[in-house]
mmCIF file of C-alpha atoms and ligand atoms in Angstrom:
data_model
loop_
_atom_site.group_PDB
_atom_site.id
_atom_site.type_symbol
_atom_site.label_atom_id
_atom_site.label_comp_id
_atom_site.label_asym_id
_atom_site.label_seq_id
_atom_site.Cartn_x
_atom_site.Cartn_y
_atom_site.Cartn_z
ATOM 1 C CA UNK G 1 -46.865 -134.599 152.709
ATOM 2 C CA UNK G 2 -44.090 -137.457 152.699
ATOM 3 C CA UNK G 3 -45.205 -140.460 155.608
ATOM 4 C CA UNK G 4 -42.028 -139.122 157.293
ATOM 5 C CA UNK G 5 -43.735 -135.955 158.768
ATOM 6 C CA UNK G 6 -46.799 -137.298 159.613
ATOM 7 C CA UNK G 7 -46.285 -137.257 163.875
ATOM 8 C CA UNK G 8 -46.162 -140.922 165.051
ATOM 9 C CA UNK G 9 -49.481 -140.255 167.242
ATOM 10 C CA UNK G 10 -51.054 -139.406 164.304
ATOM 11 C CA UNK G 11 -49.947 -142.678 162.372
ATOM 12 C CA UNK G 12 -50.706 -145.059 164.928
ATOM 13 C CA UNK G 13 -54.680 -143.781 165.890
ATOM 14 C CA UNK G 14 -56.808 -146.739 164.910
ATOM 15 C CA UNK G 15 -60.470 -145.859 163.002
ATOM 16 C CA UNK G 16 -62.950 -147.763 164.328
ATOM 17 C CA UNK G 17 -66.291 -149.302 163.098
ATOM 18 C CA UNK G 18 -68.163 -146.992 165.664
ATOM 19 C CA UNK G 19 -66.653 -143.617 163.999
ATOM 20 C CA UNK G 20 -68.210 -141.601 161.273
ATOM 21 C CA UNK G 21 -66.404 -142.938 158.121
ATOM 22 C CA UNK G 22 -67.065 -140.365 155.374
ATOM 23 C CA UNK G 23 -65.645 -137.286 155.231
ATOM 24 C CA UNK G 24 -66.904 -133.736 155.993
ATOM 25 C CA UNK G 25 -69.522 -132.355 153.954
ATOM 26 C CA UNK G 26 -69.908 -135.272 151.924
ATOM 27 C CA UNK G 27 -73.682 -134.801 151.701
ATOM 28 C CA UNK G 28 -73.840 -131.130 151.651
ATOM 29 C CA UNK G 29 -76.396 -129.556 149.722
ATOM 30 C CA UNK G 30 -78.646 -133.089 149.259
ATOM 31 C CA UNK G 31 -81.690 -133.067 150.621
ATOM 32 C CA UNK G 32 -82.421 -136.872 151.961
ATOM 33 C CA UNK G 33 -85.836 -138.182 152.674
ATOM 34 C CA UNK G 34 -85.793 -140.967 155.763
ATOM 35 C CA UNK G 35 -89.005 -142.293 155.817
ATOM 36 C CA UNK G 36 -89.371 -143.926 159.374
ATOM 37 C CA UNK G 37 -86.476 -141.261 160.381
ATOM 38 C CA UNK G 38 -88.277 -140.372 163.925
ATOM 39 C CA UNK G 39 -86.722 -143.485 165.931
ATOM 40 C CA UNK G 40 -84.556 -146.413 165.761
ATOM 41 C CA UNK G 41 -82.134 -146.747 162.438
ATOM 42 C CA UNK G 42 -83.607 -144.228 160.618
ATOM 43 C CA UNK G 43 -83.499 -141.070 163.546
ATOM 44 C CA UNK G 44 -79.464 -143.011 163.325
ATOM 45 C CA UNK G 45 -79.132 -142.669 159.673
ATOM 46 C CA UNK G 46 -80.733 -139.357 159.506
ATOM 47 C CA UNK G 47 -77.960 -137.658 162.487
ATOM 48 C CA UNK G 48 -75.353 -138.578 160.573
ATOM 49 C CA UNK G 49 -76.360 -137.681 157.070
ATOM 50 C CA UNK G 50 -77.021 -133.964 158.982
ATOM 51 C CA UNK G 51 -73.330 -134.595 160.694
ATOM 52 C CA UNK G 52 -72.337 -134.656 156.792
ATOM 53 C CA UNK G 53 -73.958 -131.550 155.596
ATOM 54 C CA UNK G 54 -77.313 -132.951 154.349
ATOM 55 C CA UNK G 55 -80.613 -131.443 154.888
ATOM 56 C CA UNK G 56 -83.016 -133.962 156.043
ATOM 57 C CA UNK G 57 -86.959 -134.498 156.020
ATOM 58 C CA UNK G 58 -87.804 -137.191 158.301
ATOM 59 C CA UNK G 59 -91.267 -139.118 158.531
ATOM 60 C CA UNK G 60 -93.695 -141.662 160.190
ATOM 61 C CA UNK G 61 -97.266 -141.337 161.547
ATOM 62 C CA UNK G 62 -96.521 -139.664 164.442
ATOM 63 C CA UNK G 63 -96.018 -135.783 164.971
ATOM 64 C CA UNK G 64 -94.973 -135.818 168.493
ATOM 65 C CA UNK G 65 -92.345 -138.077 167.598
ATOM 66 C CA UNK G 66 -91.001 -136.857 165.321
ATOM 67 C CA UNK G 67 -91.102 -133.247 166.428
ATOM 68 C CA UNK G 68 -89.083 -134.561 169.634
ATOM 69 C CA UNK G 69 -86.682 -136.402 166.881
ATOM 70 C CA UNK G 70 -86.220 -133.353 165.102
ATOM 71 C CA UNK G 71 -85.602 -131.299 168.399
ATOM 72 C CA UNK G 72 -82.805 -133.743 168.846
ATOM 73 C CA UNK G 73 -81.127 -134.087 165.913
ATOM 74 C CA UNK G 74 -81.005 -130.169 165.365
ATOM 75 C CA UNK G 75 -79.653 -129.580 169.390
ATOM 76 C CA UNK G 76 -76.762 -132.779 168.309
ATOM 77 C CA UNK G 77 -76.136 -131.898 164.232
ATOM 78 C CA UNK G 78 -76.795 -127.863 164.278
ATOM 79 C CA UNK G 79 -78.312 -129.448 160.828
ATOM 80 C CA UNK G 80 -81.652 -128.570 159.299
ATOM 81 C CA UNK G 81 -84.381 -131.221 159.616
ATOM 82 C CA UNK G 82 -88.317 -131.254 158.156
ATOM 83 C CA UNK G 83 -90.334 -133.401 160.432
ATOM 84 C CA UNK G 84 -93.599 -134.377 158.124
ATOM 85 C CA UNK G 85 -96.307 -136.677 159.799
ATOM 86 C CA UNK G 86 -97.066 -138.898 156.183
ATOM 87 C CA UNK G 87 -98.805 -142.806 156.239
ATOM 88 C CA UNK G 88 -96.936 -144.155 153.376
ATOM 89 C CA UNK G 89 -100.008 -146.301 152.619
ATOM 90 C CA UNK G 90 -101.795 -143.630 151.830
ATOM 91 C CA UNK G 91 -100.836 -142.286 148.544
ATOM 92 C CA UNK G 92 -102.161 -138.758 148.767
ATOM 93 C CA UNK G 93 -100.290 -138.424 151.971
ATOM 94 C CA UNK G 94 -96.960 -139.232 150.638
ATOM 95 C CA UNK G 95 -97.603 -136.676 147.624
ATOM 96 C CA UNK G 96 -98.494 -134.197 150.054
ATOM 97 C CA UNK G 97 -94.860 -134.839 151.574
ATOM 98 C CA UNK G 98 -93.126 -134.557 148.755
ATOM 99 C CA UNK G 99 -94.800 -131.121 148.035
ATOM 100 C CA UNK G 100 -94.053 -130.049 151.548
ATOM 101 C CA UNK G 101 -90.292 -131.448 151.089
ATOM 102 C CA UNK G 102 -90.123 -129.473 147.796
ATOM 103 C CA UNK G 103 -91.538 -126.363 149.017
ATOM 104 C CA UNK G 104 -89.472 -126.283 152.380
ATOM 105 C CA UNK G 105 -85.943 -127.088 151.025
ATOM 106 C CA UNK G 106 -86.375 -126.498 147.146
ATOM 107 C CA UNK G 107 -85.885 -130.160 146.345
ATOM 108 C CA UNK G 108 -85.589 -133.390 147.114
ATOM 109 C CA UNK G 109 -82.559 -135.634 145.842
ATOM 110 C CA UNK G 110 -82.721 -138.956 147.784
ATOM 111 C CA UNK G 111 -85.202 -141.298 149.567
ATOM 112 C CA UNK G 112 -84.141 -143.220 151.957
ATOM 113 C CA UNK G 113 -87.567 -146.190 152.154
ATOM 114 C CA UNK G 114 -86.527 -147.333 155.799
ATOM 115 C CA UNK G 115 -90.609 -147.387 157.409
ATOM 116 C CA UNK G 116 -91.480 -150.597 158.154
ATOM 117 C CA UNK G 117 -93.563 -153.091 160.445
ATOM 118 C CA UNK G 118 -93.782 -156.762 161.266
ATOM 119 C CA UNK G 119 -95.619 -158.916 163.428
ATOM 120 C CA UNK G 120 -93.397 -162.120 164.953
ATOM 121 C CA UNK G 121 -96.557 -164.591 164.884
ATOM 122 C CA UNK G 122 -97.255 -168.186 163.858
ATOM 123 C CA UNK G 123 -98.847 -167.081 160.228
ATOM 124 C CA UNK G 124 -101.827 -169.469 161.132
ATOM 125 C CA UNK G 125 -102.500 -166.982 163.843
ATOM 126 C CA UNK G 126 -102.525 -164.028 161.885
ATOM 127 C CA UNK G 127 -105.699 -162.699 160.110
ATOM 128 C CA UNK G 128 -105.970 -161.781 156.447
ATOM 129 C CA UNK G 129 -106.417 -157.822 158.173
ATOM 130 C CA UNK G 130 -103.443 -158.557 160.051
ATOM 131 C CA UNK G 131 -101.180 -159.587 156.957
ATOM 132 C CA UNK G 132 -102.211 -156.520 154.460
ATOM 133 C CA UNK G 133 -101.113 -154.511 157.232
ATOM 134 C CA UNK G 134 -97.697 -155.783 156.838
ATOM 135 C CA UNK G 135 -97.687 -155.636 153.482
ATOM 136 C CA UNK G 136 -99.386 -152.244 153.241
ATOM 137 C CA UNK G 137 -96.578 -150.784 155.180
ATOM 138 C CA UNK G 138 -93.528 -152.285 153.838
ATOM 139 C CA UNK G 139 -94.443 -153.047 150.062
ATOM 140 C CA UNK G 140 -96.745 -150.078 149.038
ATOM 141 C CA UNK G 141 -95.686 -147.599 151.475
ATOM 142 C CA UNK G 142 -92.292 -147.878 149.910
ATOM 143 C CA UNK G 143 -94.106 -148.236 146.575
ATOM 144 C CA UNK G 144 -95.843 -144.982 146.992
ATOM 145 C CA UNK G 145 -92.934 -143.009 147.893
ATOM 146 C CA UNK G 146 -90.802 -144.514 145.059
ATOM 147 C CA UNK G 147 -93.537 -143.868 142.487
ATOM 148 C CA UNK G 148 -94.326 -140.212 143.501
ATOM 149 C CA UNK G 149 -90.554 -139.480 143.975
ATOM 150 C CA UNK G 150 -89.185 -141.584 140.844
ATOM 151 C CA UNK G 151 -91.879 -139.638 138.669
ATOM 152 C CA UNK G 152 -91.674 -136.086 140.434
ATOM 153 C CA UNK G 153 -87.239 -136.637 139.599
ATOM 154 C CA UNK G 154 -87.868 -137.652 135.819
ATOM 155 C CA UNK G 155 -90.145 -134.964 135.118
ATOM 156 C CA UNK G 156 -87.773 -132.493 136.850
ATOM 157 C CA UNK G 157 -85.166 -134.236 135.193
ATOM 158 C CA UNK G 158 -83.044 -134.029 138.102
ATOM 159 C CA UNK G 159 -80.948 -137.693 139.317
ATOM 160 C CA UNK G 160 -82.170 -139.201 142.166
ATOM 161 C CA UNK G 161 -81.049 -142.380 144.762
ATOM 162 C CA UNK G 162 -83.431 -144.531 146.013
ATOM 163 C CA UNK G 163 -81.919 -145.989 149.454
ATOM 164 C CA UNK G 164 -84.092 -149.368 150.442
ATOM 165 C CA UNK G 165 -84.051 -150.982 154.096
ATOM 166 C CA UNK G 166 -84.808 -154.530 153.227
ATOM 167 C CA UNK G 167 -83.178 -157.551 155.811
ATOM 168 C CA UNK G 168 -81.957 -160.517 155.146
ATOM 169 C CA UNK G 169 -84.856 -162.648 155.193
ATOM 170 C CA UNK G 170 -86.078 -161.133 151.795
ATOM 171 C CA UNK G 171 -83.633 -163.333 150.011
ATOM 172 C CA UNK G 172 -83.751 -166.612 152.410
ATOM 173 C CA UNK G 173 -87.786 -166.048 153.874
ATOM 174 C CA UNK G 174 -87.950 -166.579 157.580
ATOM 175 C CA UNK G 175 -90.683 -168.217 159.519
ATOM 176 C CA UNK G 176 -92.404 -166.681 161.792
ATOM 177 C CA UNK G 177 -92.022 -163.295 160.228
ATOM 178 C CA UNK G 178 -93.914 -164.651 156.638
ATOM 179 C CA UNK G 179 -95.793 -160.840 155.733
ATOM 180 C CA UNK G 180 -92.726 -158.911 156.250
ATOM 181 C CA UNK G 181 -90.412 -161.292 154.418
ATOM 182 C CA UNK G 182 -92.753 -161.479 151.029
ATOM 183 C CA UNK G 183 -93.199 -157.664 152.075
ATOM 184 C CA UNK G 184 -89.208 -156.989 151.836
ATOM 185 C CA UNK G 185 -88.523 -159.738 148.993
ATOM 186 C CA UNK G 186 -91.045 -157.468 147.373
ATOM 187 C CA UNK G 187 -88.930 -154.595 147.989
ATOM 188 C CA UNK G 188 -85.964 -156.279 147.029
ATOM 189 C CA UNK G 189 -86.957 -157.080 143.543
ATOM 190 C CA UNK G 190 -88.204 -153.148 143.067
ATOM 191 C CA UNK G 191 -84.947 -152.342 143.706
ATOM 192 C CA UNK G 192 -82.942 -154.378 141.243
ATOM 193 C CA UNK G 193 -85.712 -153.776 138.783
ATOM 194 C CA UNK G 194 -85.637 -150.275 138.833
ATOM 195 C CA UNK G 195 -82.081 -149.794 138.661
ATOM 196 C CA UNK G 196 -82.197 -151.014 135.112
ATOM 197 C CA UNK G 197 -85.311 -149.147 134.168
ATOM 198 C CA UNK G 198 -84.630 -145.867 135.458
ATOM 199 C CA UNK G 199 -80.533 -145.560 135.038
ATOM 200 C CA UNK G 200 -81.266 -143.649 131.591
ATOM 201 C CA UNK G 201 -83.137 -140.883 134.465
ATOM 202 C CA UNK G 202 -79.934 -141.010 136.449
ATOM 203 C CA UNK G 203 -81.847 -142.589 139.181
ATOM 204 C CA UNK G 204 -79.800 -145.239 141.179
ATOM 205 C CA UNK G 205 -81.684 -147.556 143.570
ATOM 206 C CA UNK G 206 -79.660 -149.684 145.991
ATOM 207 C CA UNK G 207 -80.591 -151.582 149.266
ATOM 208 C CA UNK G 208 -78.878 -152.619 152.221
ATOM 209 C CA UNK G 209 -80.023 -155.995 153.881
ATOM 210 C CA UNK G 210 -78.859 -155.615 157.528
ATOM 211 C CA UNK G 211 -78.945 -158.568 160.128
ATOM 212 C CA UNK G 212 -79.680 -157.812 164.184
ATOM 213 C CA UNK G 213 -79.187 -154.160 164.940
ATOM 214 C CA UNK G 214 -81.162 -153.086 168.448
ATOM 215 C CA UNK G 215 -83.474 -150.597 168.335
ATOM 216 C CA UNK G 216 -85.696 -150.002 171.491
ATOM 217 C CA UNK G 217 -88.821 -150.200 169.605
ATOM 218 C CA UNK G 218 -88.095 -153.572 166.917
ATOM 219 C CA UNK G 219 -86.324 -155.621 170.025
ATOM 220 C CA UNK G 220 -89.086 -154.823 172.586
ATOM 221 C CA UNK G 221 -91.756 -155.705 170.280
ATOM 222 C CA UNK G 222 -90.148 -158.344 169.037
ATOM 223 C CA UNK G 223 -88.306 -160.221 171.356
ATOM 224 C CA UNK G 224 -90.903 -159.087 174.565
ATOM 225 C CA UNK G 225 -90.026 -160.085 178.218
ATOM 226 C CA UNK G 226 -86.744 -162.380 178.503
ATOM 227 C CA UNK G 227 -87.216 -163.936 173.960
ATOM 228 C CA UNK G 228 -84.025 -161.198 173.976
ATOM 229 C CA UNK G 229 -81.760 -163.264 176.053
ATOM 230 C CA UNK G 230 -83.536 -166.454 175.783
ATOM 231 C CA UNK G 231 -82.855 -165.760 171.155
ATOM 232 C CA UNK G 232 -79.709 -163.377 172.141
ATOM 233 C CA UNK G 233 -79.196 -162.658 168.433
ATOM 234 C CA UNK G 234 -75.538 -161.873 169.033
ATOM 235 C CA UNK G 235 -75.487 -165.891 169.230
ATOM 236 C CA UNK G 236 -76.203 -166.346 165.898
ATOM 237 C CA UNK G 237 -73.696 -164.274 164.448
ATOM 238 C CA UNK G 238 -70.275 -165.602 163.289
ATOM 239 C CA UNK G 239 -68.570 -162.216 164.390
ATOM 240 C CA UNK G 240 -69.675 -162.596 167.879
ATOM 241 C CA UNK G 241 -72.569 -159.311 168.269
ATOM 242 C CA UNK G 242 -75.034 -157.331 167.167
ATOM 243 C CA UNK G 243 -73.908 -154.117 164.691
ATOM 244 C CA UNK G 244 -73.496 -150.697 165.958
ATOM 245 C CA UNK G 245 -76.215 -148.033 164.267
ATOM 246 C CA UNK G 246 -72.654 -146.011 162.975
ATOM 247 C CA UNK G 247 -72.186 -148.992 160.718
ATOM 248 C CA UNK G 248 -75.301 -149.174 159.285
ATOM 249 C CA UNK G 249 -75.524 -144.764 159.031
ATOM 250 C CA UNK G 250 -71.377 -145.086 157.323
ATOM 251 C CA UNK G 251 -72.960 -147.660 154.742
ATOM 252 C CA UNK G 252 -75.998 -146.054 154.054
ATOM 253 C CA UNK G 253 -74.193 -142.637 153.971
ATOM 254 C CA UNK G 254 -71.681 -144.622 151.235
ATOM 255 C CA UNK G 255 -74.522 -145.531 148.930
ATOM 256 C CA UNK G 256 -76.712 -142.159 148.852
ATOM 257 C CA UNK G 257 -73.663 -140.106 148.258
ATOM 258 C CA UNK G 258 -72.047 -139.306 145.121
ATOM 259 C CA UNK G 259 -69.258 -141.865 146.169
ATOM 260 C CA UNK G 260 -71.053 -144.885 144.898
ATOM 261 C CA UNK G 261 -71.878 -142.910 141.762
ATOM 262 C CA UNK G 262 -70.938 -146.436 139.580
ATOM 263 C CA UNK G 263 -73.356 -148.585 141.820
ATOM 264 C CA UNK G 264 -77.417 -149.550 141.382
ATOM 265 C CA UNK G 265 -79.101 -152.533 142.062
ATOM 266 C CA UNK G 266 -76.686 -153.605 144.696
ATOM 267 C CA UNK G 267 -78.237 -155.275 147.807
ATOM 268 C CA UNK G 268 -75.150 -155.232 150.239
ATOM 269 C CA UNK G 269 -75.646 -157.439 154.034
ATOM 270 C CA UNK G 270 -74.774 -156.036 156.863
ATOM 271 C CA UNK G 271 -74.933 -158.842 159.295
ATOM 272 C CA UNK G 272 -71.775 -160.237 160.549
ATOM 273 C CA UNK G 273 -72.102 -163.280 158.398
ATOM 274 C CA UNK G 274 -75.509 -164.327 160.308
ATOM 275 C CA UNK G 275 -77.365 -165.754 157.276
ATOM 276 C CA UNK G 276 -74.933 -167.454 155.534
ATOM 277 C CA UNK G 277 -74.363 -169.372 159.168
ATOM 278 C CA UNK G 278 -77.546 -170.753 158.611
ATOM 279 C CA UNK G 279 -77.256 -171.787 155.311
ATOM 280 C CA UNK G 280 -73.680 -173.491 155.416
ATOM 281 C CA UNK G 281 -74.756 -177.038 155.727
ATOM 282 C CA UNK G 282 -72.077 -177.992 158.131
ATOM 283 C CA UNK G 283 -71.539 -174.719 160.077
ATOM 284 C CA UNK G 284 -72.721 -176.123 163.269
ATOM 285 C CA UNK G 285 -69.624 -177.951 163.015
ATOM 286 C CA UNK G 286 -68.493 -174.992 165.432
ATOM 287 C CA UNK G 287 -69.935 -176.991 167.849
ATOM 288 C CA UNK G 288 -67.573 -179.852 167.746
ATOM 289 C CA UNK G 289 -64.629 -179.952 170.438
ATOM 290 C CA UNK G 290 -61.256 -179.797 169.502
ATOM 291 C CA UNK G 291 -60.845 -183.217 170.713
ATOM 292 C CA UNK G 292 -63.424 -184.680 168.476
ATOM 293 C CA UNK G 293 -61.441 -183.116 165.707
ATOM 294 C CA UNK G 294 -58.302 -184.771 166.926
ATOM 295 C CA UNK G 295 -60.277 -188.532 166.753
ATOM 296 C CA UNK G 296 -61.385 -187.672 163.777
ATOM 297 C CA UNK G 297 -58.204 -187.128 162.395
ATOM 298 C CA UNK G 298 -56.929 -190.031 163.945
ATOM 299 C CA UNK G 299 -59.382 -192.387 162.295
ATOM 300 C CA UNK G 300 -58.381 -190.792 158.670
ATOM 301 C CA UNK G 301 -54.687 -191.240 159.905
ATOM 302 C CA UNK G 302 -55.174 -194.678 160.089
ATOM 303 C CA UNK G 303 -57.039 -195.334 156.833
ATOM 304 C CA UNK G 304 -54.430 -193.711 154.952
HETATM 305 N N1 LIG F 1 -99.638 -159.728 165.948
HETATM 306 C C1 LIG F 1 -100.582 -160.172 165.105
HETATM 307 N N2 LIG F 1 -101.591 -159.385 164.611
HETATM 308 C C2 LIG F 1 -101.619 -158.109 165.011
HETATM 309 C C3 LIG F 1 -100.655 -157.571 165.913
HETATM 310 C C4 LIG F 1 -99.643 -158.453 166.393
HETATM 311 N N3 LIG F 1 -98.685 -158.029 167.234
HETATM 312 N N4 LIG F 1 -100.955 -156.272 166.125
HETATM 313 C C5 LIG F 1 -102.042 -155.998 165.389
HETATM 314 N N5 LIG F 1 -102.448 -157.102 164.716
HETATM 315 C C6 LIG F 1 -103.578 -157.213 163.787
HETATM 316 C C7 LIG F 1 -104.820 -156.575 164.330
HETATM 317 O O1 LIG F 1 -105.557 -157.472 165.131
HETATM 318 C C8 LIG F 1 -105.547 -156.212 163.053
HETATM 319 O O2 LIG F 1 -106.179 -157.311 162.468
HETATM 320 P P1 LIG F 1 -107.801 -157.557 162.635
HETATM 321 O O3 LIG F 1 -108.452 -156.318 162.151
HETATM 322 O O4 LIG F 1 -108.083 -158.747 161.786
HETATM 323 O O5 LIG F 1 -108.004 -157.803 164.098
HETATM 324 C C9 LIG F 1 -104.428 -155.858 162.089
HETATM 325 O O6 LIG F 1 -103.267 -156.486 162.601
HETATM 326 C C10 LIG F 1 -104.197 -154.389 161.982
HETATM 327 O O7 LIG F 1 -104.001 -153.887 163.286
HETATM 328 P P2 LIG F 1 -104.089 -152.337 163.600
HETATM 329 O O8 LIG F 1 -103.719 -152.128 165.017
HETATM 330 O O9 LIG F 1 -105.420 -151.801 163.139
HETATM 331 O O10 LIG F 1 -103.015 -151.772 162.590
HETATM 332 P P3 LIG F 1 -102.422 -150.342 162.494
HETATM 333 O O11 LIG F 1 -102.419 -150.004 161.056
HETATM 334 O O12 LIG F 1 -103.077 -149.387 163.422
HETATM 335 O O13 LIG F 1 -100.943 -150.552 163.052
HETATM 336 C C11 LIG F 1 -98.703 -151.220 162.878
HETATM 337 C C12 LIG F 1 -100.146 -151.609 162.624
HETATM 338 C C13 LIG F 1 -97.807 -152.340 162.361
HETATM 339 C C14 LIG F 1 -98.392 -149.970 162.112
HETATM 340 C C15 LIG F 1 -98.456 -150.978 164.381
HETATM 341 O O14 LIG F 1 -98.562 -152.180 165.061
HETATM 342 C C16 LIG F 1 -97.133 -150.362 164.657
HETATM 343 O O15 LIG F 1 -97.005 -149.155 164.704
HETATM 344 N N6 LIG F 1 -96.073 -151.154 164.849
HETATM 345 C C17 LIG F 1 -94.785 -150.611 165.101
HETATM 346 C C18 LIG F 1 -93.962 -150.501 163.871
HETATM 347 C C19 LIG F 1 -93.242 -151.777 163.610
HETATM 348 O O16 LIG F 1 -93.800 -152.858 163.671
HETATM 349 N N7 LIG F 1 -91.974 -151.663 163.284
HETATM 350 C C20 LIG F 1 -91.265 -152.869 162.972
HETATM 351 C C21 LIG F 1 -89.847 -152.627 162.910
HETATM 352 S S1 LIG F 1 -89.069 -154.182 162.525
#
């Protein structure tokens, strides 16, 4: 079709960052793994791999959950979901997924390691119990499920993709938040080793650091009371607000398909520039008025 018959209403409607940006079935016939997938990012992730064609297992602790998740996302996706209570700490748990997964849908072709937990405390405060918790979760809970999945796809010799929720505190460590950062650096450094080790199985492992995204359960644990509007985290971001869950579901949709076929051990930020505000060692310079600029300028006019 030449651009001349395209209608002009057609030409001129804008995409936006809150619309699904793949297109139509391009996850049909995968079957995707969200670990965490009953709330928050991952129940986001998981409705619009299903709005793709996918077939999705999703997982945490809790049954009720996640049989009220899955209730949802079939009524909104008409797409087939597997809700399967697992503790990814335990290892015999998340093999008895996987067998489940396998039995239910025939195979599995992509994990999605999105579970997670942190505690915002002073680390002084914090007992030894308190950090292994942190760490049990987020480093060998996503251990467990990329050991039993990595070995169950090279002895099946089928490709996989390994799809890591790290932040972006793995790379710069964040007070405050000390178990889940070495928890998610951790993580982080799984994923870029294992992209070299397993490419010759046709496994691809890729992460995606994001920066503030709301979720009812992380911001009311986190930020309790009135920390959300006392630390609005929109503040801290260059681009002015928080991301949208459809961002973070197109991205993550981008690197589990067969699109990003060419990529592994990517970590790709999703945080409106938020980090790299706080490293730039003059980016509170925002702060100055345009005035101050002017006698600034003034001074150096006069030097010159
Ligand atoms: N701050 C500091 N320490 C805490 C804590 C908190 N908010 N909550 C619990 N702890 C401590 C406990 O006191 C205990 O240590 P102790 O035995 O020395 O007293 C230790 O952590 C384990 O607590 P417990 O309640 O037994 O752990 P659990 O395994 O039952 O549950 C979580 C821990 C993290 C799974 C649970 O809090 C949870 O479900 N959190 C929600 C998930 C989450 O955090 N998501 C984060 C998204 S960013």
């Amino acid at each position: 079709m030449d651009g001349q018959s395209v209608p002009s209403s057609e030409k001129t409607k804008l995409m936006s960052y809150l619309d699904g940006m793949l297109r139509d079935d391009a996850l049909k016939g995968k079957v995707i793994l969200v670990s965490g997938g009953g709330t928050g990012l991952g129940k986001s992730m998981a409705a619009y791999f299903l709005t793709l064609g996918a077939k999705v297992v999703i997982s945490s602790r809790k049954m009720d959950v996640l049989d009220k998740a899955a209730a949802e996302l079939k009524a909104s996706t008409n797409g087939e979901v597997l809700p399967l209570a697992c503790d990814i700490r335990e290892i015999e748990q998340v093999h008895a997924m996987l067998r489940d997964a396998v039995s239910h849908f025939g195979q599995v072709d992509i994990v999605v390691n999105n579970a997670a937990a942190n505690f915002i405390s002073p680390t002084e405060r914090l007992s030894a119990n308190a950090f292994h918790t942190i760490l049990d979760i987020v480093l060998k809970g996503t251990a467990n499920m990329t050991l039993a999945v990595g070995k169950y796809w090279i002895e099946a010799k089928l490709p996989g993709v390994f799809l890591n929720i790290v932040t972006t505190y793995a790379f710069t460590g964040s007070a405050y938040v000390v178990p889940s950062a070495a928890a998610k650096a951790g993580v982080l450094a799984m994923t870029r080793s294992l992209a070299v080790e397993w490419a010759k199985y046709k496994i691809r492992c890729n992460a995606i650091a994001p920066g503030p995204f709301p979720t009812e359960g992380a911001w009311a644990r986190l930020l309790p009371g009135d920390l959300a509007t006392k630390f609005d985290p929109a503040n801290k971001v260059p681009l002015g607000r928080v991301g949208e869950h459809q961002e973070l579901a197109n991205l993550a949709a981008y690197l589990v398909s067969d699109f990003s076929a060419y990529m592994t051990g990517e970590i790709i930020t999703l945080d409106g520039g938020e980090w790299l505000k706080g490293a730039g060692q003059f980016n509170g310079f925002d702060a100055v008025p345009g005035q101050l600029w002017d006698q600034m300028q003034a001074i150096r006019g006069k030097k010159q």
